[in-house]
Tab-separated table of C-alpha atoms in Angstrom:
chain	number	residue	atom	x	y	z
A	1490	UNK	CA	96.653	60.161	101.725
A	1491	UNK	CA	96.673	62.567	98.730
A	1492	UNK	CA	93.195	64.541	98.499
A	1493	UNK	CA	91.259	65.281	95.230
A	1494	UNK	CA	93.083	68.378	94.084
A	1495	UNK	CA	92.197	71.598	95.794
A	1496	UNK	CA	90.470	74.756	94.114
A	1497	UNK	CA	93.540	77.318	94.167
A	1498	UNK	CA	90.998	79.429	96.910
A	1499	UNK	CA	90.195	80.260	99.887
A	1500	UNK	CA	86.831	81.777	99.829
A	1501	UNK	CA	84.193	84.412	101.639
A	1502	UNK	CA	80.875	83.602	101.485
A	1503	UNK	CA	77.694	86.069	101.656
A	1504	UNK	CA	76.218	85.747	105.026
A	1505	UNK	CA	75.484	84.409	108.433
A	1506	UNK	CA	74.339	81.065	106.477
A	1507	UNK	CA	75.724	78.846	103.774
A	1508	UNK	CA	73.131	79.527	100.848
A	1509	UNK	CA	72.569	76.490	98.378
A	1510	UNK	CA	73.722	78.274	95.247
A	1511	UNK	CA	77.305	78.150	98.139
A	1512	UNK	CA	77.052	74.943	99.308
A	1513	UNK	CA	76.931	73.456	95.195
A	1514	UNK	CA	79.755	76.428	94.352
A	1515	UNK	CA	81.994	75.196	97.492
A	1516	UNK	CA	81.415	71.625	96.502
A	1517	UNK	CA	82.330	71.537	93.013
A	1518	UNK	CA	85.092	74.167	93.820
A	1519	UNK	CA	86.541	72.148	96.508
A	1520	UNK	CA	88.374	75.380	97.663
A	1521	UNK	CA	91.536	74.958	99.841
A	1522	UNK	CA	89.619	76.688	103.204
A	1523	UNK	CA	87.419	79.499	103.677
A	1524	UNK	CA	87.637	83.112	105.344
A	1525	UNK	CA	85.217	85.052	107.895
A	1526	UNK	CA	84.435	88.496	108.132
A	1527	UNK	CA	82.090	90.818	109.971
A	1528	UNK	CA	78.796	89.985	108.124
A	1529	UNK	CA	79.420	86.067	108.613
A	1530	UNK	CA	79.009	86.440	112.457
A	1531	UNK	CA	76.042	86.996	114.666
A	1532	UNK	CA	76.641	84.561	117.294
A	1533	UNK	CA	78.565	81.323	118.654
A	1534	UNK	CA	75.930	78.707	117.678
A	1535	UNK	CA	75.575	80.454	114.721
A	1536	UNK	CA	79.359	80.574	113.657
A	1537	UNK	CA	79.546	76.851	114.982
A	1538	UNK	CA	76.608	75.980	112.375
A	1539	UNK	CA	78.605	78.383	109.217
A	1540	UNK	CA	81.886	76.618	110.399
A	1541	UNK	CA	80.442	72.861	110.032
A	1542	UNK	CA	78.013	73.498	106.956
A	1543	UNK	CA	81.234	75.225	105.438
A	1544	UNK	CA	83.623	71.878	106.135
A	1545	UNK	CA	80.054	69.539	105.091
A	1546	UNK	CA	79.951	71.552	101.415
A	1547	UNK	CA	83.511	70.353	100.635
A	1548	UNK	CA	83.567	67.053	102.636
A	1549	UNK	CA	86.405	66.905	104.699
A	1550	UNK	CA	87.855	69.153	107.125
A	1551	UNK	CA	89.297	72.860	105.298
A	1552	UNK	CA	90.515	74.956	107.660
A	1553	UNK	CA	88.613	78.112	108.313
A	1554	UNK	CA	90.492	81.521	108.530
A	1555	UNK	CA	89.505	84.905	110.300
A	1556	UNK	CA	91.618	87.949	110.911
A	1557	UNK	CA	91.728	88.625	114.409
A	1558	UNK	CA	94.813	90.000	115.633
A	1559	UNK	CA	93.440	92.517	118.133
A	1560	UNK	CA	92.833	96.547	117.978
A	1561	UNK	CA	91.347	97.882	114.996
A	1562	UNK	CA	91.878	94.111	112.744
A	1563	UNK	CA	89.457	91.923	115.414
A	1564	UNK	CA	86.393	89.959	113.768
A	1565	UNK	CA	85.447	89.030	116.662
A	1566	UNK	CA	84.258	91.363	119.415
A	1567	UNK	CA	82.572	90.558	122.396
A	1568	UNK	CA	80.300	88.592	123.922
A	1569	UNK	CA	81.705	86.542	121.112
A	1570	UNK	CA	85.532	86.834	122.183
A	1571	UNK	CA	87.297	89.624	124.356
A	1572	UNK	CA	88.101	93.056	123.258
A	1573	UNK	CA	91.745	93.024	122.488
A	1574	UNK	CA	94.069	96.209	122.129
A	1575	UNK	CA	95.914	97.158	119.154
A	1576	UNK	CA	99.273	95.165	119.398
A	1577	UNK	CA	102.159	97.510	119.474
A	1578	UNK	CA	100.210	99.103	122.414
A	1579	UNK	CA	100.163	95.945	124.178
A	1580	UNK	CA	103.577	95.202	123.603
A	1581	UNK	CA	104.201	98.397	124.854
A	1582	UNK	CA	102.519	98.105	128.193
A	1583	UNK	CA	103.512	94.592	128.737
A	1584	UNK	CA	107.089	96.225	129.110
A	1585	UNK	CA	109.614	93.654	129.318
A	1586	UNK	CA	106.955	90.889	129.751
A	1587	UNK	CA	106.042	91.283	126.471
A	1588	UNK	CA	107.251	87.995	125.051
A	1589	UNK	CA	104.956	86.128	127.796
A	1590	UNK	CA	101.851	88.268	127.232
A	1591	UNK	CA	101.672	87.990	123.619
A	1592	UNK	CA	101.976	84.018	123.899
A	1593	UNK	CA	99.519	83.818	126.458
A	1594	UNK	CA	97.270	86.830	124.467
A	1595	UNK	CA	97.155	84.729	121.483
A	1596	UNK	CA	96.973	80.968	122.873
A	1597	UNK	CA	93.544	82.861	124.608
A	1598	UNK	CA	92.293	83.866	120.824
A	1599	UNK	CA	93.265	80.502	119.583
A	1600	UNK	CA	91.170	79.017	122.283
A	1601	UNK	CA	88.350	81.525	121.415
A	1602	UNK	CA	88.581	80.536	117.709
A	1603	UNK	CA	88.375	76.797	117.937
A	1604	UNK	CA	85.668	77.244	120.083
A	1605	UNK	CA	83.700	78.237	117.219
A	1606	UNK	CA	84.778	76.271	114.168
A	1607	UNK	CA	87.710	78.591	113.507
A	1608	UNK	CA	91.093	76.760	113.122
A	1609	UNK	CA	93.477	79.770	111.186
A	1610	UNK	CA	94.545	82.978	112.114
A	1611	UNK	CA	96.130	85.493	109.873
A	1612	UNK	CA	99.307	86.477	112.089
A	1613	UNK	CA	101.438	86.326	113.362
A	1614	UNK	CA	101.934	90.217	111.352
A	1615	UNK	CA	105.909	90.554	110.598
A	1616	UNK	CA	106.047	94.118	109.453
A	1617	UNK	CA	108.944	95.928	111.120
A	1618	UNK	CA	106.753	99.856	112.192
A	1619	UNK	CA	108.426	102.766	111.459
A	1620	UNK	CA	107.515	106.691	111.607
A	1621	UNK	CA	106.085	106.792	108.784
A	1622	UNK	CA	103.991	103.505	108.012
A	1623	UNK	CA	100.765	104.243	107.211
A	1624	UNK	CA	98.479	104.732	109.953
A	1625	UNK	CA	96.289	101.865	108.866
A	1626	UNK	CA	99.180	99.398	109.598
A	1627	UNK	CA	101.268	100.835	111.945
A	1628	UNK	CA	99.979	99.653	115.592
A	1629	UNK	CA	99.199	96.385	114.183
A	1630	UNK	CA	102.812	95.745	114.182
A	1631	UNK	CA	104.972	94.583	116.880
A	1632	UNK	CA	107.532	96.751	117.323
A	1633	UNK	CA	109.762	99.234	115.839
A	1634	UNK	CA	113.005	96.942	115.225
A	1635	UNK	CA	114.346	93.728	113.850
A	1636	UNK	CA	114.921	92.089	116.977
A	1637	UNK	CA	111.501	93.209	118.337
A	1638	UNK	CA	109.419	92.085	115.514
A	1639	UNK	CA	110.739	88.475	115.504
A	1640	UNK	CA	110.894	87.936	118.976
A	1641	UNK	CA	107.158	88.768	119.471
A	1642	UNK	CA	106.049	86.782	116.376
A	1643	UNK	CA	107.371	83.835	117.257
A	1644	UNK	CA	105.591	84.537	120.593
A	1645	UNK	CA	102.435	85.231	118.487
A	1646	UNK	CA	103.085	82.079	116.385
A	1647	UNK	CA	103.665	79.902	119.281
A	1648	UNK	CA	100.962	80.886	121.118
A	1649	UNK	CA	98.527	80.215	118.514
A	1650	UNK	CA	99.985	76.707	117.989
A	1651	UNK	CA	99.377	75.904	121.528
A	1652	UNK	CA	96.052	77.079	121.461
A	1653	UNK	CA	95.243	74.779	118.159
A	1654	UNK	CA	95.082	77.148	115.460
A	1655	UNK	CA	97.325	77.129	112.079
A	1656	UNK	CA	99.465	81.599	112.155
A	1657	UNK	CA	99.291	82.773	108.514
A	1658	UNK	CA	102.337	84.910	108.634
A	1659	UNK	CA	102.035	88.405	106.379
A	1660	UNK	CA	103.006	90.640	104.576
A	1661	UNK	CA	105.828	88.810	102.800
A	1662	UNK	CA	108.379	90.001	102.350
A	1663	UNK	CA	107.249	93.104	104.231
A	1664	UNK	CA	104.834	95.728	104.605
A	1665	UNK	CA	106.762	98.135	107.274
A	1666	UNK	CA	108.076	100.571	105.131
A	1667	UNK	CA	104.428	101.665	103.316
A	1668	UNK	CA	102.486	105.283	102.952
A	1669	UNK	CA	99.647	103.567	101.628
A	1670	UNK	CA	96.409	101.802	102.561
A	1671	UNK	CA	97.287	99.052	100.281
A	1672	UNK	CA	93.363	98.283	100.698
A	1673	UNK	CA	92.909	101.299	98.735
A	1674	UNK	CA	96.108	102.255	96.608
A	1675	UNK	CA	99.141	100.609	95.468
A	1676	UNK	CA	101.822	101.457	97.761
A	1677	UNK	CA	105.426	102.150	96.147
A	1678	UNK	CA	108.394	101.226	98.393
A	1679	UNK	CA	111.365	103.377	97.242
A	1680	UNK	CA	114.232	101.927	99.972
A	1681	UNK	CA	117.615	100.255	99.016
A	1682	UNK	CA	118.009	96.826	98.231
A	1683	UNK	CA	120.255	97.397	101.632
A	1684	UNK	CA	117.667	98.215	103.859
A	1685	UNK	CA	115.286	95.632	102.567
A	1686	UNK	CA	117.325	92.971	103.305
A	1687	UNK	CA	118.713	94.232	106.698
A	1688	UNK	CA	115.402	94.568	108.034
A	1689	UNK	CA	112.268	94.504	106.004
A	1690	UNK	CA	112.863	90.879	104.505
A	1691	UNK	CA	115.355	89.789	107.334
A	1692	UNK	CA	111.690	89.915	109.945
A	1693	UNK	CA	110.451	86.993	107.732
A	1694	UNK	CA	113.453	84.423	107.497
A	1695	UNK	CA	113.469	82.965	110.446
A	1696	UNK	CA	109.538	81.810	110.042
A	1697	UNK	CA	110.279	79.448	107.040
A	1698	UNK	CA	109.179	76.571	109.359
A	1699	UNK	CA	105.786	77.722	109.612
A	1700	UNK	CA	102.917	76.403	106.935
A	1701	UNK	CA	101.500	79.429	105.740
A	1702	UNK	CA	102.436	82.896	104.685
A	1703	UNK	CA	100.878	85.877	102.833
A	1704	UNK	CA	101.735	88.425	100.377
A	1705	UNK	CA	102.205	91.679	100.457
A	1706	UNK	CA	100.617	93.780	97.531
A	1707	UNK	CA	103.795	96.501	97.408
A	1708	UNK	CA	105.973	97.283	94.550
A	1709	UNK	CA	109.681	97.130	95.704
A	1710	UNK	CA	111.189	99.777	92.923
A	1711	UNK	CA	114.570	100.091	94.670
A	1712	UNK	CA	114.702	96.001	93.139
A	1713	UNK	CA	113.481	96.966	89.480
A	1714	UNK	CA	109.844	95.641	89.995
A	1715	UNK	CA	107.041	97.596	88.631
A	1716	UNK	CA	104.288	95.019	89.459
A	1717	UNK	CA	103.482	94.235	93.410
A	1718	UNK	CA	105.088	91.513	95.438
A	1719	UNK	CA	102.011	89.069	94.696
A	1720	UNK	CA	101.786	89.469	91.072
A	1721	UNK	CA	105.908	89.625	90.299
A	1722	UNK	CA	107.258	86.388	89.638
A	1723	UNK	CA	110.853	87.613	90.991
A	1724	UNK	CA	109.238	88.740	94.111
A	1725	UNK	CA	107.735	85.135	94.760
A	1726	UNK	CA	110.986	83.670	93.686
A	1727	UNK	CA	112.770	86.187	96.164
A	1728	UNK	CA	110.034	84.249	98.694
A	1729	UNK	CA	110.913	81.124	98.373
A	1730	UNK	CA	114.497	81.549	97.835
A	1731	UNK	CA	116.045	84.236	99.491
A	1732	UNK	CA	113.771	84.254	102.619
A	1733	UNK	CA	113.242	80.361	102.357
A	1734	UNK	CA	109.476	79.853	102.757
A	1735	UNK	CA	108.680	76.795	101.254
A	1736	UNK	CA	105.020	76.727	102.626
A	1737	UNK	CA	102.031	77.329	101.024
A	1738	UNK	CA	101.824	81.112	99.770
A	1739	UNK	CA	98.415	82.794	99.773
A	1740	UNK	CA	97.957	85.970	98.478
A	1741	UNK	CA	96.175	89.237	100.620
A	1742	UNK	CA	92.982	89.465	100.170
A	1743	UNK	CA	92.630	89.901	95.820
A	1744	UNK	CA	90.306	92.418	95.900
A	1745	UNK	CA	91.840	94.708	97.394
A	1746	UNK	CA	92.138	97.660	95.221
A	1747	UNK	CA	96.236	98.121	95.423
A	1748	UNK	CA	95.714	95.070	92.656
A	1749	UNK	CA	94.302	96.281	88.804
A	1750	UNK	CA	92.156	94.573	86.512
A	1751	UNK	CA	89.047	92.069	87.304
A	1752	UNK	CA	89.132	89.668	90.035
A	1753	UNK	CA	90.033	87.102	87.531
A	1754	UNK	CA	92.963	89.014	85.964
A	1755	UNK	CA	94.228	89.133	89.564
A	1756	UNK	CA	94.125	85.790	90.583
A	1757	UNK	CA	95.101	84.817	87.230
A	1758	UNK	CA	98.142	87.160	87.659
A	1759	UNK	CA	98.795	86.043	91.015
A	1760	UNK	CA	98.962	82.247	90.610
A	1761	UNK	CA	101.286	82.804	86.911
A	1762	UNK	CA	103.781	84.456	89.550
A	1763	UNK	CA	103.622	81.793	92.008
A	1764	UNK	CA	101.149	81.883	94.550
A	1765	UNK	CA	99.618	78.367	95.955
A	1766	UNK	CA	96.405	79.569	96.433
A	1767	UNK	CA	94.066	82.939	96.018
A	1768	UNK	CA	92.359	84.535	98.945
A	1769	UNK	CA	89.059	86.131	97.906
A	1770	UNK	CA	87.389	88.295	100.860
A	1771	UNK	CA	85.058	90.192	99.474
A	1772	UNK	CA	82.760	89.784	96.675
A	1773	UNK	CA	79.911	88.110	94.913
A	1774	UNK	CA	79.079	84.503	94.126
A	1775	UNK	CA	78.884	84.771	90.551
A	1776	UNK	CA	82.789	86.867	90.840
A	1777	UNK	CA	83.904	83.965	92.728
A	1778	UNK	CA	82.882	81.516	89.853
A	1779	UNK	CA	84.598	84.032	87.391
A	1780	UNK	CA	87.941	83.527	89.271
A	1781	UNK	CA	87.558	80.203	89.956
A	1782	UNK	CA	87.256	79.083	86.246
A	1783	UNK	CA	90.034	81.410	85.798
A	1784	UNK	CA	92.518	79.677	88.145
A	1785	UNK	CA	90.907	76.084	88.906
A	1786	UNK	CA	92.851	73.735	90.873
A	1787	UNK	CA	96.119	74.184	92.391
A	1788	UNK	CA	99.252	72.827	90.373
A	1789	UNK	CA	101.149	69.579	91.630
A	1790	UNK	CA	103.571	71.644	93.421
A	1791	UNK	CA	101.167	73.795	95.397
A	1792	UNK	CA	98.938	70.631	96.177
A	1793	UNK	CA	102.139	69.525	98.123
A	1794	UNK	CA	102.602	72.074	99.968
A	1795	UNK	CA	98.937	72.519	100.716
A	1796	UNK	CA	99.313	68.889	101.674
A	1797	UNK	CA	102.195	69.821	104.098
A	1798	UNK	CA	100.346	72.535	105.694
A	1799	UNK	CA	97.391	70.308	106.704
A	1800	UNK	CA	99.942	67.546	108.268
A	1801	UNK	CA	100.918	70.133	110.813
A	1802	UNK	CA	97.387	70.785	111.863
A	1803	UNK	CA	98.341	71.450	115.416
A	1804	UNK	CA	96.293	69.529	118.342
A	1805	UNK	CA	93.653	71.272	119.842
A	1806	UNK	CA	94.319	70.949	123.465
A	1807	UNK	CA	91.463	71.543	126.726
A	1808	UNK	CA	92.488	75.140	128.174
A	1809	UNK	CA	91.234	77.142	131.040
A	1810	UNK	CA	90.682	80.677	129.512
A	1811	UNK	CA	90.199	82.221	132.999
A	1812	UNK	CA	93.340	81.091	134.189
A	1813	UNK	CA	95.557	81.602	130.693
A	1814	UNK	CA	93.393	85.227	131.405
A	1815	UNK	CA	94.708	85.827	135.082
A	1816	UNK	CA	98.030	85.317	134.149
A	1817	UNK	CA	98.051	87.887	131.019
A	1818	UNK	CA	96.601	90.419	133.646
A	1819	UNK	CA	99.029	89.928	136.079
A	1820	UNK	CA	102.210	90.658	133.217
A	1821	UNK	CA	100.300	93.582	132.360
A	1822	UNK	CA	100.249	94.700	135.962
A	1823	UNK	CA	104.121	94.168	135.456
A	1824	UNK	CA	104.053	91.488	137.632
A	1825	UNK	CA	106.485	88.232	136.517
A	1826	UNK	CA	104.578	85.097	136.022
């Protein structure tokens, strides 16, 4: 059954709890899910609380996102989940067990995350690594070639499937090739169109079966675009139709500062060009309210495919971390399994 029409969001909120001034915000927003970060966790009964009072505010069940792919981009840290390496490193030492350890590394997280309330993940990360990526990005990724990259996403995407959890894939159509903490600065990619397509964009078409997907905020010059990936019309077109992702599109984090203007103008920007739905990390209530009567709900089309995400909601199943644990140790010890 159809739901009231979602707020064209995914939201942050303030703190370790849900405030009132939230709960009333979240309610009459109705946002599509909402996001974690650092300051929103203190411990598991505590997250488990956020998580439910987070669902309660909108009445029914909106997924709940965090960024935890391991290394340096890891919410969670322990004793609330275990200290994970940065990815290409553990690719690395897995050796040629690497497509086993990273399913089995991130069906663990998934079972970490559900434990608590949390039900998304943003990865699997798609961005083919090269010498020069900025250092910010470059041992999230998962390898340094084509054939690398996919094979260990799908790992990463399967793995978090089994474990329960909805994989975001980002940076569509590819973050690889950038200089620049796009956090910070607006990173410029100068390759061919050639190039692009034979590697950059190529990491990202065989994932148009999964339900979500991110932007990247890059400009692509070598294809005549001046504005970045999640504010360019063409470049969300080039999404959905050269790559073939017709999930639901979320942009990066809008407050990032590769983006100009005010949080409004962004998400404004963003959703004219495309985007299902605007993911705001950081920020205050009363500059979520600005954006939100800026963008309000999420046109028909996005509603269906925000409606398609949720019916793949995958089953949460009962796992034995210690044992999914032991096995992970013994392909890093090089040993088959």
């Amino acid at each position: 059954m159809t739901r009231s029409a979602f707020g064209a969001a995914i939201f942050g909120c303030d703190g370790t709890r849900l405030t009132a001034d939230e709960a009333r915000f979240f309610a009459d927003a109705n946002p599509f899910g909402f996001i974690l970060f650092n300051r929103n966790l203190e411990s598991a009964d505590q997250i488990r609380t956020l998580t439910s009072d987070l669902r309660a505010a909108v009445g029914w069940n909106a997924p709940i996102f965090i960024d935890q792919e391991g290394g340096r981009v890891q919410r969670l840290r322990p004793p609330l989940a275990r200290d994970w390496m940065p990815p290409l490193d553990h690719v690395a030492l897995l050796g040629t067990h690497a497509t086993k350890g990273m399913r089995l590394r991130y069906q663990i997280i998934a079972a970490e995350l559900v434990s608590l309330g949390i039900d998304a993940n943003c990865a699997p990360m798609l961005d083919v690594a090269r010498p020069e990526t900025h250092k910010f990005l470059r041992n999230r990724c998962y390898g340094t070639d084509l054939e690398t990259v996919v094979e260990i996403g799908r790992a990463v995407s399967d793995g978090l499937l089994a474990g329960g959890v909805f994989p975001v894939m980002k940076h569509m159509p590819g973050h690889g090739l950038a200089q620049m903490d796009s956090h910070l600065d607006l990173p410029l990619i100068t390759a061919d169109a050639a190039t692009l397509d034979a590697i950059d964009f190529a990491a990202f078409r065989p994932f148009a079966d999964l339900a979500m997907g991110m932007t990247a905020h890059l400009v692509y010059a070598a294809l005549g675009e001046t504005r970045p990936a999640t504010t360019s019309a063409s470049m969300v077109s080039r999404i959905r139709h050269y790559l073939g992702f017709n999930g639901l599109l979320m942009t990066d984090d809008i407050s990032m500062q590769a983006l100009s203007g005010t949080v409004p103008d962004r998400g404004a920007a963003s959703m004219e060009a495309g985007c299902d739905v605007i993911l705001h990390c950081n920020g205050t209530l009363s500059e979520r309210i600005a954006l939100m009567d800026r963008i309000g709900t999420m046109p028909s089309a996005s509603q269906r495919r925000a409606e398609a995400a949720l019916a793949t909601r995958p089953d949460v199943p009962d796992v034995d971390i210690t044992a999914l644990t032991a096995k992970l140790a013994q392909l890093e010890q090089g040993q088959g399994a």
